[in-house]
Coordinates of C-alpha atoms (C1' of nucleotides) in Angstrom, one line a residue:
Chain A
X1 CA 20.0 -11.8 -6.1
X2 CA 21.7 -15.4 -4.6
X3 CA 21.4 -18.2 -7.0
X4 CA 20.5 -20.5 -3.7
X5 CA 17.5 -17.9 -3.4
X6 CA 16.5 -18.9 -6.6
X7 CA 17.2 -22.6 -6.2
X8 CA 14.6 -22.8 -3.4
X9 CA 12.1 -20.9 -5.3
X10 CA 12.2 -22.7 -8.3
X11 CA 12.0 -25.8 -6.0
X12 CA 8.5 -24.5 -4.2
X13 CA 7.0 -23.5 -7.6
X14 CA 7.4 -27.0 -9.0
X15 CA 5.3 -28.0 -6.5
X16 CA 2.5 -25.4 -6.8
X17 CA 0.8 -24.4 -9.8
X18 CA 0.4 -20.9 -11.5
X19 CA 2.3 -18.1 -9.7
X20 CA 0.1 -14.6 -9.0
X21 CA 1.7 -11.4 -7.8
X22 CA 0.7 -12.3 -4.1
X23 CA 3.5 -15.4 -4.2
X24 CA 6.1 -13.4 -5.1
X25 CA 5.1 -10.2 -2.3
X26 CA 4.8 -13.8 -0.1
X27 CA 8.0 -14.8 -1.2
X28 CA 10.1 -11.9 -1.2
X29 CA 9.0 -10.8 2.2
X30 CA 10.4 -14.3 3.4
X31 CA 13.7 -14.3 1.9
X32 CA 13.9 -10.4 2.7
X33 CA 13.4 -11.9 6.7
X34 CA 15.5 -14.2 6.5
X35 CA 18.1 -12.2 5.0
X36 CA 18.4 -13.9 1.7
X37 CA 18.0 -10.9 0.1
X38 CA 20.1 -8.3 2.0
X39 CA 18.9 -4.5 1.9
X40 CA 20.4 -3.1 -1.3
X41 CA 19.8 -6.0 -3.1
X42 CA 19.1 -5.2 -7.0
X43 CA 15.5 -6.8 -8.0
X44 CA 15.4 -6.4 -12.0
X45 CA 11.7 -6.9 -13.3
X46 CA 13.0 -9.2 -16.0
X47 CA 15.3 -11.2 -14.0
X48 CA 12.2 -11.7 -11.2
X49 CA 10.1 -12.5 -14.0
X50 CA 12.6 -15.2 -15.2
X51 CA 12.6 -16.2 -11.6
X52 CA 9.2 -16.8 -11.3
X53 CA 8.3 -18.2 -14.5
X54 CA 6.1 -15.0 -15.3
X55 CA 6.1 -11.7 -17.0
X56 CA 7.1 -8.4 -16.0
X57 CA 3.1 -7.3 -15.6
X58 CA 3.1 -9.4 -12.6
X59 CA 6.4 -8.6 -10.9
X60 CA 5.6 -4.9 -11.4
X61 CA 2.2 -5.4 -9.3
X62 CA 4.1 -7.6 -6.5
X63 CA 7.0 -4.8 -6.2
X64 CA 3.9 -2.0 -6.1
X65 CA 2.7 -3.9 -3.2
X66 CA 5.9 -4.6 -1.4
X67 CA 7.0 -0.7 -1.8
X68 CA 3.7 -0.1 -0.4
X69 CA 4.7 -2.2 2.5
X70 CA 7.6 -0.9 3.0
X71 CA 9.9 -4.0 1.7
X72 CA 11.1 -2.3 -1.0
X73 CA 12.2 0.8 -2.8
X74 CA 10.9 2.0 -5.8
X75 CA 12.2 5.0 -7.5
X76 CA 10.6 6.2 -10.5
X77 CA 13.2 4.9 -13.9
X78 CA 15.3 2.8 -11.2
X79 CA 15.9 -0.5 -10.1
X80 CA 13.5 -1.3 -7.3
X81 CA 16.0 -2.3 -4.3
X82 CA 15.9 -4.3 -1.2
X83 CA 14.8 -1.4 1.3
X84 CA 17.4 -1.2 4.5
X85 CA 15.9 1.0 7.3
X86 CA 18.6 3.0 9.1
X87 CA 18.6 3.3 12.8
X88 CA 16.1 6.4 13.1
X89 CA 13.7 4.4 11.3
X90 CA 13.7 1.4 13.4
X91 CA 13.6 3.2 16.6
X92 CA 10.4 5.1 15.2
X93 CA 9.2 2.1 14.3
X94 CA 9.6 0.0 17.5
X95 CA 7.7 2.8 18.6
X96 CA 5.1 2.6 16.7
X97 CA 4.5 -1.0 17.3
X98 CA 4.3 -0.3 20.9
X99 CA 2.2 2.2 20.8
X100 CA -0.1 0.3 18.7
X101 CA 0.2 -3.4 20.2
X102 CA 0.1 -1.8 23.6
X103 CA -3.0 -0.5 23.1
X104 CA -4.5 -3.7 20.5
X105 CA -3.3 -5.8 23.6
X106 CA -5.5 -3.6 26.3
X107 CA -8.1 -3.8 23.5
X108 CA -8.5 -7.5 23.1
X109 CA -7.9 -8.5 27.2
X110 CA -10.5 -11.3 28.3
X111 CA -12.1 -10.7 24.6
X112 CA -10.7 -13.8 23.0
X113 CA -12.2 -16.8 22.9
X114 CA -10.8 -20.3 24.2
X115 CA -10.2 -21.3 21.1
X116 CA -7.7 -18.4 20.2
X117 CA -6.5 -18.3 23.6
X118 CA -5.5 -22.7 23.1
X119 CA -3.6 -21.6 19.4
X120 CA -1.4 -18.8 21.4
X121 CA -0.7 -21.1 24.1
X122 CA 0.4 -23.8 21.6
X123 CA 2.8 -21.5 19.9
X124 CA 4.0 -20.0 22.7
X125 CA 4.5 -23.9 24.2
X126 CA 6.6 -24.5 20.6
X127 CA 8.4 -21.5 20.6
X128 CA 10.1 -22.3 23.8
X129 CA 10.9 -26.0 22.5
X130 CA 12.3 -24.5 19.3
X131 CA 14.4 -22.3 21.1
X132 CA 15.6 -25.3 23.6
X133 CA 16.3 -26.8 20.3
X134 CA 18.1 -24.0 19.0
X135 CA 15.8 -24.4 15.8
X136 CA 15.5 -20.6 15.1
X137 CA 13.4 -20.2 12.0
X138 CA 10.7 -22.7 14.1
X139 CA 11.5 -20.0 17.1
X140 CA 10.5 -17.1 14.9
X141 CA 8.0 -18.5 13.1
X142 CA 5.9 -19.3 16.4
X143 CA 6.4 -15.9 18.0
X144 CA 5.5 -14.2 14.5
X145 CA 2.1 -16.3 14.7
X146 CA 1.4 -15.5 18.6
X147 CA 1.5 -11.4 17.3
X148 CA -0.6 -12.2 14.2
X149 CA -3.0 -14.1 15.9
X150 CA -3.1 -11.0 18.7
X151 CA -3.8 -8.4 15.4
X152 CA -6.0 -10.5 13.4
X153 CA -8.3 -11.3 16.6
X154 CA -8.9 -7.9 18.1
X155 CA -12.0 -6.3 18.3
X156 CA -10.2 -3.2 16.2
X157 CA -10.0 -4.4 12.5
X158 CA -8.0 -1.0 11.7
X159 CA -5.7 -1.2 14.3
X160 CA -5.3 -4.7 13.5
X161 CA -4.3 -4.3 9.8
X162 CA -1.9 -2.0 11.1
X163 CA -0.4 -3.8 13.7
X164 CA 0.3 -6.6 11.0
X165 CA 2.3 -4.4 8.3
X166 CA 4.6 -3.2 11.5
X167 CA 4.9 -6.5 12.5
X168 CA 6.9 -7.1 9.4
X169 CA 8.4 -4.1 9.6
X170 CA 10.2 -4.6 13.0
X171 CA 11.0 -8.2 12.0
X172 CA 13.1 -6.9 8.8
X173 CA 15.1 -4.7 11.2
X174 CA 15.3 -7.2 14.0
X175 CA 16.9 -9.2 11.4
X176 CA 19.4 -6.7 9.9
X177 CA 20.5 -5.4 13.7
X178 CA 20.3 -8.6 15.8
X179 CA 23.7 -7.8 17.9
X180 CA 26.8 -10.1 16.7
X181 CA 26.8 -13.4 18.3
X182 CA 23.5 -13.6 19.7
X183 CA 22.0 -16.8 18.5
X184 CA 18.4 -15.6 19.1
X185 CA 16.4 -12.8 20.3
X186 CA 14.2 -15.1 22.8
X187 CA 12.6 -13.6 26.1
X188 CA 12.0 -16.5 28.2
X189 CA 8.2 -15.9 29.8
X190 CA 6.9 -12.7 27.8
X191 CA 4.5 -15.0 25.8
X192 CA 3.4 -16.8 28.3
X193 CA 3.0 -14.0 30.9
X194 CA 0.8 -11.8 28.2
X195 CA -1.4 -15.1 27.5
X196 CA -2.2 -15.2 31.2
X197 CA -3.3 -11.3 31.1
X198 CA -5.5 -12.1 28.1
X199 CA -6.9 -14.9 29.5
X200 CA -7.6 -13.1 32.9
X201 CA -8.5 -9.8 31.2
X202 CA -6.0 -7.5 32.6
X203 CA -5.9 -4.5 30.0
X204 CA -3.2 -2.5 31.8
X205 CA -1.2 -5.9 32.4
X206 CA -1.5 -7.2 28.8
X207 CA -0.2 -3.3 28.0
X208 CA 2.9 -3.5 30.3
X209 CA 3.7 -6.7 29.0
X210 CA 4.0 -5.6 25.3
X211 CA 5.6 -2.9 26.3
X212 CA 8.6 -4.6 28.5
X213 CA 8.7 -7.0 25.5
X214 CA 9.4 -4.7 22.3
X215 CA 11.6 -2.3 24.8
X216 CA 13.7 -5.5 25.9
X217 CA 13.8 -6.7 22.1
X218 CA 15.1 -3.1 20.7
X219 CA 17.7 -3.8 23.8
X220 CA 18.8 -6.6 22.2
X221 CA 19.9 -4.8 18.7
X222 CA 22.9 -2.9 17.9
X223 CA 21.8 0.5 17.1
X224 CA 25.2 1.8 18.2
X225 CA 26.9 4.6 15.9
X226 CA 28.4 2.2 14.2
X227 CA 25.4 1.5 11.8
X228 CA 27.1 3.9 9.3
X229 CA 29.5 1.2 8.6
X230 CA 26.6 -1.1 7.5
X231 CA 24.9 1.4 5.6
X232 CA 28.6 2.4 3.7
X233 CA 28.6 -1.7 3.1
X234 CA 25.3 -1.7 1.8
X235 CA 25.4 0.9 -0.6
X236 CA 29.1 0.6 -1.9
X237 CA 29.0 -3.1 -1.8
X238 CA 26.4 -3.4 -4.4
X239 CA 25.2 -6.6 -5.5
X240 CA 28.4 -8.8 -4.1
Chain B
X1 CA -18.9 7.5 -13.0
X2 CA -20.7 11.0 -13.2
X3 CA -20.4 12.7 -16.0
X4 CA -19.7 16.2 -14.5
X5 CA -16.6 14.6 -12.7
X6 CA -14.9 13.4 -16.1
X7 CA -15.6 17.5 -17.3
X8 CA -13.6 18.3 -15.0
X9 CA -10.7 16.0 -15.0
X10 CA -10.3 17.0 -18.1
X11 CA -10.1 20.4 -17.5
X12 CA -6.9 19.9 -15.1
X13 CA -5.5 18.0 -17.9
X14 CA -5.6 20.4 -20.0
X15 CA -3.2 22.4 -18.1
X16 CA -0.8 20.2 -17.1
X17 CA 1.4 18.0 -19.1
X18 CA 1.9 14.4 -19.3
X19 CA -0.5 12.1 -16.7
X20 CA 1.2 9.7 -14.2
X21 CA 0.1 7.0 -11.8
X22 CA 0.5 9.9 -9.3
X23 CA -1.8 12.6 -10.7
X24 CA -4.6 9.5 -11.1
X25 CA -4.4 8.5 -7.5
X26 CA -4.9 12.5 -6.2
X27 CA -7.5 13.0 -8.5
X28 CA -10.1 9.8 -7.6
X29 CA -8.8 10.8 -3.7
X30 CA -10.4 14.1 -4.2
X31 CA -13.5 13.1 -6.0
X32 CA -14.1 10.6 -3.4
X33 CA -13.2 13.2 -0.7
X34 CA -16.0 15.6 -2.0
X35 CA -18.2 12.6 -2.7
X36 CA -18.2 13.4 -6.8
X37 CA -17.7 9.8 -6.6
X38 CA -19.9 8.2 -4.3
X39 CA -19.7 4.7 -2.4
X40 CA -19.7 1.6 -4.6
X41 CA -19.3 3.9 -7.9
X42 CA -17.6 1.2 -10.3
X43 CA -14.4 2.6 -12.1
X44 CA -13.4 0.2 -14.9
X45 CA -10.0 0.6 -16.3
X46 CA -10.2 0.9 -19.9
X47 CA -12.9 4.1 -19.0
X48 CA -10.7 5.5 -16.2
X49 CA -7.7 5.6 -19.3
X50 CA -10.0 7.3 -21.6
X51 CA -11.3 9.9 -18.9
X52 CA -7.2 10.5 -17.9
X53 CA -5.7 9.9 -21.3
X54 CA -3.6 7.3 -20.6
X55 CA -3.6 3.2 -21.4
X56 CA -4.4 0.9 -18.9
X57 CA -0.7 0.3 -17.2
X58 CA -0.9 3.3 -15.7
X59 CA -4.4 3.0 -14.0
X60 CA -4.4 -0.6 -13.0
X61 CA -0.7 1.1 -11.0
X62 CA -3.1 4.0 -9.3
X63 CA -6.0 1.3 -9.1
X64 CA -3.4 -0.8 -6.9
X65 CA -2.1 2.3 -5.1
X66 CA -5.7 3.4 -4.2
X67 CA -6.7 -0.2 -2.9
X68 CA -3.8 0.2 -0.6
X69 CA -4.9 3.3 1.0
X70 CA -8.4 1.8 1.4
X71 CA -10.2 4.1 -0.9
X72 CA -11.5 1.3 -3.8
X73 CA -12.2 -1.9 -3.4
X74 CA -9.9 -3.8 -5.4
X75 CA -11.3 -7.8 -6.0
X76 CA -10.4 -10.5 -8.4
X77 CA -11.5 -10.3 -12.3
X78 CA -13.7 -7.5 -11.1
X79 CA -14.3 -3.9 -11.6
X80 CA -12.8 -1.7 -8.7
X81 CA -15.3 0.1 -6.7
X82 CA -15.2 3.0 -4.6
X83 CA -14.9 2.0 -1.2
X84 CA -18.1 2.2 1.0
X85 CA -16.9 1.4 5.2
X86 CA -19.8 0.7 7.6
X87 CA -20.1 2.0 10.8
X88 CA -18.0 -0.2 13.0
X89 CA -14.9 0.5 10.6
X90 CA -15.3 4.2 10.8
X91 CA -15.9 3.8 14.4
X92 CA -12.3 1.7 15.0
X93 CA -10.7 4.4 12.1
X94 CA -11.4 7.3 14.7
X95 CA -10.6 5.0 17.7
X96 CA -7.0 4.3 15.3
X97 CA -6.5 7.8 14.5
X98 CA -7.2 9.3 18.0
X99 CA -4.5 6.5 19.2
X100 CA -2.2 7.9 16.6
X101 CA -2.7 11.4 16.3
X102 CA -2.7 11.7 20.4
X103 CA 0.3 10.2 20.8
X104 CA 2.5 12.4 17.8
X105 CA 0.7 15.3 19.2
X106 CA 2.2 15.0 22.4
X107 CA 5.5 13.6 20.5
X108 CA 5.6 16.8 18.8
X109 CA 4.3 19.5 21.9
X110 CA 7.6 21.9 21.7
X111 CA 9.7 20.6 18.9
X112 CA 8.2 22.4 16.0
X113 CA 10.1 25.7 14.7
X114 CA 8.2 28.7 14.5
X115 CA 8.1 28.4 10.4
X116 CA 5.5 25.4 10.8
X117 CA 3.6 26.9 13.5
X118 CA 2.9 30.3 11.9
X119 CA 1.7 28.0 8.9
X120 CA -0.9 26.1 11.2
X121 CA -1.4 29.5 13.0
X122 CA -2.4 30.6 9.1
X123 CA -4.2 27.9 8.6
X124 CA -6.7 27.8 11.1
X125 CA -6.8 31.7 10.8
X126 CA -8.2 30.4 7.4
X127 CA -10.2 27.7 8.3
X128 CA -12.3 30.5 10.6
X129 CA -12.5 32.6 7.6
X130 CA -13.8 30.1 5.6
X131 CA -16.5 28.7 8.1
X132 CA -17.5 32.4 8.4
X133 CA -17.6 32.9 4.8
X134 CA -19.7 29.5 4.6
X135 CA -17.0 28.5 2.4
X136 CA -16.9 24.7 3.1
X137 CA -14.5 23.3 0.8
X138 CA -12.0 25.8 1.7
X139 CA -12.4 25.0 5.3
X140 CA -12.1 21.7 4.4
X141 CA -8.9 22.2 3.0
X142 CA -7.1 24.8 5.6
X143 CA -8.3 22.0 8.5
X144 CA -7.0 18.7 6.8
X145 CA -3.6 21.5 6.1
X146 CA -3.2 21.4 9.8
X147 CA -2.7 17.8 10.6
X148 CA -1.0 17.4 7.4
X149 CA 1.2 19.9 9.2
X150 CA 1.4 17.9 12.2
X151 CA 1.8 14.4 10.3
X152 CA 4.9 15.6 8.3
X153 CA 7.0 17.6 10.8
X154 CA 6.8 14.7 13.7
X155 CA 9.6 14.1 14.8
X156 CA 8.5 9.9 14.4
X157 CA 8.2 9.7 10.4
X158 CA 6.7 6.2 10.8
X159 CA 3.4 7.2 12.9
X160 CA 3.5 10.5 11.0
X161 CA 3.2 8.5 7.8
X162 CA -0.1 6.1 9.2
X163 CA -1.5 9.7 10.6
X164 CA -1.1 10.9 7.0
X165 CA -3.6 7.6 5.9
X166 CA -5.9 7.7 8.7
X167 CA -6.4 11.6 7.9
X168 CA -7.7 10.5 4.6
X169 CA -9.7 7.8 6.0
X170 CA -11.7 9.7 8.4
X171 CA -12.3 12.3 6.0
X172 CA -14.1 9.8 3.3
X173 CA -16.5 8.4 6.4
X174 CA -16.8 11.7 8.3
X175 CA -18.0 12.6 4.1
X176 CA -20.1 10.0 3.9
X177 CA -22.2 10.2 7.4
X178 CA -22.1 13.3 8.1
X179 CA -25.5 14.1 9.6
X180 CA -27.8 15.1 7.1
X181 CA -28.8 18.9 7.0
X182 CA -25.4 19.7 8.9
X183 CA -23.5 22.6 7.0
X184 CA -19.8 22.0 8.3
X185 CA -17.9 20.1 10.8
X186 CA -16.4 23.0 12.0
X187 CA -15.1 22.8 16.1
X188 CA -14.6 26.4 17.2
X189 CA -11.4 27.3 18.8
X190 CA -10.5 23.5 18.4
X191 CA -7.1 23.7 16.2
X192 CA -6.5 27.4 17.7
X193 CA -6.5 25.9 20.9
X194 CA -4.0 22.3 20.1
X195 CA -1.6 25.5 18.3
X196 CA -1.4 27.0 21.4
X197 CA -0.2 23.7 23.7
X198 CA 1.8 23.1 20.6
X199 CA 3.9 26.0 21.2
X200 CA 3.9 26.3 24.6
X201 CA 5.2 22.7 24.7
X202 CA 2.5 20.8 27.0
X203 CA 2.6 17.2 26.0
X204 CA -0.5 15.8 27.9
X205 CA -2.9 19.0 26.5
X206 CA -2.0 18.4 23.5
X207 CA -3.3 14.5 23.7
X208 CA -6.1 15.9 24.9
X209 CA -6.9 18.8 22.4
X210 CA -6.9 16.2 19.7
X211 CA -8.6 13.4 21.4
X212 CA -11.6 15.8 22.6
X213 CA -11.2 17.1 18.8
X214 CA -12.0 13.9 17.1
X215 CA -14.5 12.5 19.7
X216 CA -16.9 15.9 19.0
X217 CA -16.1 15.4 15.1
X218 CA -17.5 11.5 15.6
X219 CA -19.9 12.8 17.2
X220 CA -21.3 14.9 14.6
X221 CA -21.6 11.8 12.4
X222 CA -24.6 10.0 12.3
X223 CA -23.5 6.4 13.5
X224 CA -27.0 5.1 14.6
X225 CA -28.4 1.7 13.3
X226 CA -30.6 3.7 10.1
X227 CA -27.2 3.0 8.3
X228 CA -28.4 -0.5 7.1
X229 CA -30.4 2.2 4.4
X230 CA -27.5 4.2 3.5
X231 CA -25.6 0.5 3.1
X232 CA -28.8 -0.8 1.2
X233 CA -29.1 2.6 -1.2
X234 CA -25.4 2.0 -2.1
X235 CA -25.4 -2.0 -3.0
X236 CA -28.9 -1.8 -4.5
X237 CA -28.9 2.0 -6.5
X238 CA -25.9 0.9 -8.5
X239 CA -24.4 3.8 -9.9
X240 CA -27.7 5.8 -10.9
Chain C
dG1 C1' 47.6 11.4 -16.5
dG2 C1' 43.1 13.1 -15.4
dC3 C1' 38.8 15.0 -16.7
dG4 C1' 34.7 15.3 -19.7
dC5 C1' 31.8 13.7 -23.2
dA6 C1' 29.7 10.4 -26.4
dT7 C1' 28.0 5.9 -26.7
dC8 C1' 26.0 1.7 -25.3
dA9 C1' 23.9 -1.7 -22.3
dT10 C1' 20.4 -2.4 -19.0
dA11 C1' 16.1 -1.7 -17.1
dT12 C1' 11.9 0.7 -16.5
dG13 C1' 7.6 3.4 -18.6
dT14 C1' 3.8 2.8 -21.6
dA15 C1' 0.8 0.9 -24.9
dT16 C1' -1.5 -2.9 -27.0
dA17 C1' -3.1 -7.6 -28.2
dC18 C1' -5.1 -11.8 -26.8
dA19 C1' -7.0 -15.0 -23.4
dC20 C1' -10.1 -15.8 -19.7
dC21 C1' -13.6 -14.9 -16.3
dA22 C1' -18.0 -13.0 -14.6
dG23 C1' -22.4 -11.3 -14.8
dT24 C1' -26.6 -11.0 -17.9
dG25 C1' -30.2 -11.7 -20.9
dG26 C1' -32.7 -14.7 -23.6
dT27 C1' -34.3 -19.1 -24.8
dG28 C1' -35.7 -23.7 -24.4
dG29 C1' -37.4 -27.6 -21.8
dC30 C1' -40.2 -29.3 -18.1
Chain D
dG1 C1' -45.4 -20.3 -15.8
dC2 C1' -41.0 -21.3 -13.9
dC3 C1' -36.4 -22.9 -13.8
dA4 C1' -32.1 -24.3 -15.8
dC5 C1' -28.9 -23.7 -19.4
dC6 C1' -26.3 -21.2 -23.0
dA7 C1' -24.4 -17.6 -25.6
dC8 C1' -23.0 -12.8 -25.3
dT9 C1' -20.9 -8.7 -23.7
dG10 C1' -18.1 -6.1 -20.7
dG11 C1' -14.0 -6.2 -18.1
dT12 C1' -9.8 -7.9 -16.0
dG13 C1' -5.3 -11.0 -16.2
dT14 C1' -1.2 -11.7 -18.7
dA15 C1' 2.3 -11.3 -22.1
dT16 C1' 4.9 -8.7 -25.2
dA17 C1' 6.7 -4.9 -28.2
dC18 C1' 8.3 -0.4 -28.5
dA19 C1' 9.9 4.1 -26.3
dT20 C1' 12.7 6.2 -23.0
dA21 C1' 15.7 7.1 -19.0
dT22 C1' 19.9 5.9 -16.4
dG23 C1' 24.5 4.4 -15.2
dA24 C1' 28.9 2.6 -17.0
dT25 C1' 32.5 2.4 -20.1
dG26 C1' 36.0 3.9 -23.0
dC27 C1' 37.8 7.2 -26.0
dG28 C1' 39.7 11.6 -26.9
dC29 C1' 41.2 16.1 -25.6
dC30 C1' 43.4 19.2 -22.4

DNA sequence: GGCGCATCATATGTATACACCAGTGGTGGC
DNA sequence: GCCACCACTGGTGTATACATATGATGCGCC
């Protein structure tokens, strides 16, 4: 674990109050996107504990969670480990995500009221000004809400839930195999074309959009052979 | 929790060795599956140790684990209960499932090796048996066999793994409305059929063979709007 | 000099003690 | 007679102590 990870967390608990097992999954799912914590990384009960100013009880239920979500992995008398998907695993789970946003998209066309529809066109208005800005995190953090607000709106609660874990799970990987170089993964008009289709209730549109989008975001990683150099780094590298 | 449930835990405990977080989570899943432990039953920790033998630690872990999957209910300085979904969530748990299990079914048309088909092939050779024999727990078993089959041996691990969840799912709500007076659940020639386009390697019949499968197992469930009683019997009855 | 084994440090697995919270029943006042 | 308040009990939230497994290190033997 970075010490400047632990700087900013120690700065954000000041501020709060007590610390429950949901602010460290909160937490850790953060740093893990933005690659504070890169996959392999060692996560010691104690030293989390110390961390966050609580005992290992707590830590142990926040890890439980975050294996369950995929963030981590937990073996059984083992050091539970930044997770680090290889390349079969992220195309399966671009696929999944299609599959299911493709079909929560057709799902919630011309179902969402005005007041939704005015949050995803604010976000998707910001996310373009970040990017003009070149202010990434903003970037992201806009386009993450437009999906969330698309999963936690539609009429299928199920669907929803699980359109929300692999919206975190695609992020993680976008993150670990954004191509070299590229300063962001923005697709100038998907947003705003797939908010029109909502608005004008066009399920097989609002499908095709999704669709095009995750298929042109996947084109944007690096899932060359090469991966095997990562994965060598990550697991002989240990805790650098 | 009923008394004849704990007998039998016990039982199993006898034979094996030492109890994990593991063991716990199976066992509540198949009480709940077979309704020994019905909606809204309340499973306190300290009793849950004493029934398994073990100290709290270990059930508050299969406690979390369980709340995860969806089968207790899991709130704040509260005892966990076992879950009780209403209509419109078992309606969009089908609607997820037929999504998911349609699309891996096609996935899979033609990729599995003979070893895994002559074990559905067995299976639902089984199954038939069973129904015939009015054996309904064993039917039970040799049916949820098969898509277990076709969850694991996917060739996407990541859908195979929320087919694997929704399976359990619709099994507790298919458990608890099953229409009254109705012996088994049993389609005919329905998993003999999807084995078939499995081998034979035809994508698009097998996304139908299991879409037409679970819309005739929904519609043997009794969905209609009398379920305000069953929701009514299971806050107010407590756990007579 | 290299390989294998004992030993130790580190971290997890489990049990338990104490503090706190929530629902419940009884009691007192109005 | 009814409502509000209070003490009590059952249960979870958290911390901590002890038991155990794992990986590393260094010594000794081949």
């Amino acid at each position: 674990m970075s010490n400047a990870w632990q700087q900013e967390v120690l700065a954000e608990i000041k501020a709060g109050g007590r610390i429950s097992d949901g602010d460290i999954v909160r937490q850790v799912r953060r740093a893990v996107l933005a690659q504070r914590l890169p996959p392999g990384t060692r996560l010691p009960e104690v030293t989390l504990g110390e961390v966050f100013g609580v005992s290992r009880s707590v830590v142990r239920k926040a890890l439980t969670r975050l294996a369950s979500e995929y963030v981590v992995d937990q073996r059984p008398n083992q050091v539970a480990r930044v997770r680090s998907p290889d390349v079969d695993e992220t195309r399966q789970t671009f696929a999944a995500r299609r599959l299911v946003e493709g079909e929560l998209a057709a799902l919630t066309a011309g179902t969402l009221p005005s007041t939704v529809l005015l949050q995803i066109e604010d976000r998707a208005d910001r996310e373009r000004e970040a990017f003009l800005a070149s202010d990434e995190p903003s970037r992201i953090e806009h386009s993450l809400a437009i999906h969330h607000l698309l999963a936690e709106h539609s009429p299928n609660r199920v669907l929803g839930a699980m359109l929300t874990d692999l919206i975190l799970r695609t992020s993680i990987v976008i993150a670990l195999y954004k191509r070299q170089g590229l300063g962001s993964c923005y697709l100038e008009g998907d947003h705003h074309r797939l908010l029109e289709h909502l608005r004008s209730g066009d399920a097989a549109a609002c499908r095709e959009d999704i669709e095009h989008h995750l298929d042109s975001l996947m084109g944007l990683l690096d899932l060359g052979p090469r991966d095997s150099r990562i994965d060598l780094k990550s697991i002989l590298g240990g805790e650098g």
